[in-house]
Amino acid sequence: PDHYPKNNWSYSFFEPILGEGLVTSSGEHWRKQRRLLRPPFEAASMDRLMPVFRAAADRLWFVATREAG
């Protein structure tokens, strides 16, 4: 994150909306936010969610094909 400073206009624009979190922060604050958000995105967590993702994709496919005629 330190190699990619977030000091351009888009970060300044979105920071009041998004707050100082993973997207808009840098340095030690970014590292802390990143550590907090890492566990839900590890493989074991994602594996447990695959049935939910699959069910949502199946519903979307059903609705899209029904609407398409």
CSV table of C-alpha atoms in Angstrom, one decimal:
chain,number,residue,atom,x,y,z
A,1,PRO,CA,0.0,0.0,0.0
A,2,ASP,CA,2.8,2.4,0.7
A,3,HIS,CA,4.0,1.8,-2.9
A,4,TYR,CA,0.7,3.2,-4.1
A,5,PRO,CA,-0.1,6.4,-2.3
A,6,LYS,CA,-3.7,7.3,-2.2
A,7,ASN,CA,-3.5,11.1,-2.5
A,8,ASN,CA,-5.2,11.8,-5.8
A,9,TRP,CA,-8.5,13.6,-6.2
A,10,SER,CA,-10.6,10.4,-6.4
A,11,TYR,CA,-9.6,9.3,-2.9
A,12,SER,CA,-10.2,12.9,-1.6
A,13,PHE,CA,-13.6,12.9,-3.2
A,14,PHE,CA,-14.7,9.5,-1.8
A,15,GLU,CA,-13.2,9.7,1.6
A,16,PRO,CA,-16.1,11.8,3.0
A,17,ILE,CA,-18.5,9.2,1.7
A,18,LEU,CA,-16.6,6.0,2.5
A,19,GLY,CA,-14.7,7.2,5.6
A,20,GLU,CA,-11.2,6.2,6.3
A,21,GLY,CA,-11.2,2.5,5.6
A,22,LEU,CA,-9.5,0.0,3.4
A,23,VAL,CA,-10.3,1.8,0.2
A,24,THR,CA,-9.2,5.3,1.2
A,25,SER,CA,-6.6,4.8,3.9
A,26,SER,CA,-2.9,4.0,3.6
A,27,GLY,CA,0.1,3.1,5.8
A,28,GLU,CA,-0.5,1.6,9.2
A,29,HIS,CA,-4.2,2.3,9.2
A,30,TRP,CA,-4.6,0.5,5.9
A,31,ARG,CA,-2.6,-2.5,7.3
A,32,LYS,CA,-4.9,-2.7,10.3
A,33,GLN,CA,-8.1,-2.6,8.1
A,34,ARG,CA,-6.6,-5.2,5.8
A,35,ARG,CA,-5.8,-7.6,8.7
A,36,LEU,CA,-9.4,-7.2,10.0
A,37,LEU,CA,-10.9,-8.0,6.6
A,38,ARG,CA,-8.6,-10.9,5.6
A,39,PRO,CA,-10.3,-13.8,7.5
A,40,PRO,CA,-13.6,-13.8,5.7
A,41,PHE,CA,-11.9,-14.0,2.4
A,42,GLU,CA,-9.6,-16.9,3.2
A,43,ALA,CA,-10.3,-20.2,1.3
A,44,ALA,CA,-12.0,-22.0,4.1
A,45,SER,CA,-14.5,-19.1,4.5
A,46,MET,CA,-15.1,-18.9,0.8
A,47,ASP,CA,-15.7,-22.7,0.6
A,48,ARG,CA,-18.4,-22.5,3.2
A,49,LEU,CA,-20.1,-19.7,1.2
A,50,MET,CA,-20.0,-21.5,-2.2
A,51,PRO,CA,-23.5,-23.1,-1.7
A,52,VAL,CA,-24.9,-19.7,-1.1
A,53,PHE,CA,-23.2,-18.2,-4.1
A,54,ARG,CA,-24.3,-21.1,-6.3
A,55,ALA,CA,-27.9,-20.8,-5.2
A,56,ALA,CA,-27.9,-17.1,-5.9
A,57,ALA,CA,-26.4,-17.7,-9.3
A,58,ASP,CA,-29.0,-20.4,-10.1
A,59,ARG,CA,-31.8,-18.0,-9.1
A,60,LEU,CA,-30.3,-15.2,-11.2
A,61,TRP,CA,-30.0,-17.6,-14.2
A,62,PHE,CA,-33.6,-18.7,-13.8
A,63,VAL,CA,-34.9,-15.1,-13.7
A,64,ALA,CA,-32.7,-13.9,-16.6
A,65,THR,CA,-33.7,-16.8,-18.8
A,66,ARG,CA,-37.4,-16.4,-17.9
A,67,GLU,CA,-37.3,-12.7,-18.7
A,68,ALA,CA,-35.4,-13.2,-21.9
A,69,GLY,CA,-38.3,-15.4,-23.1
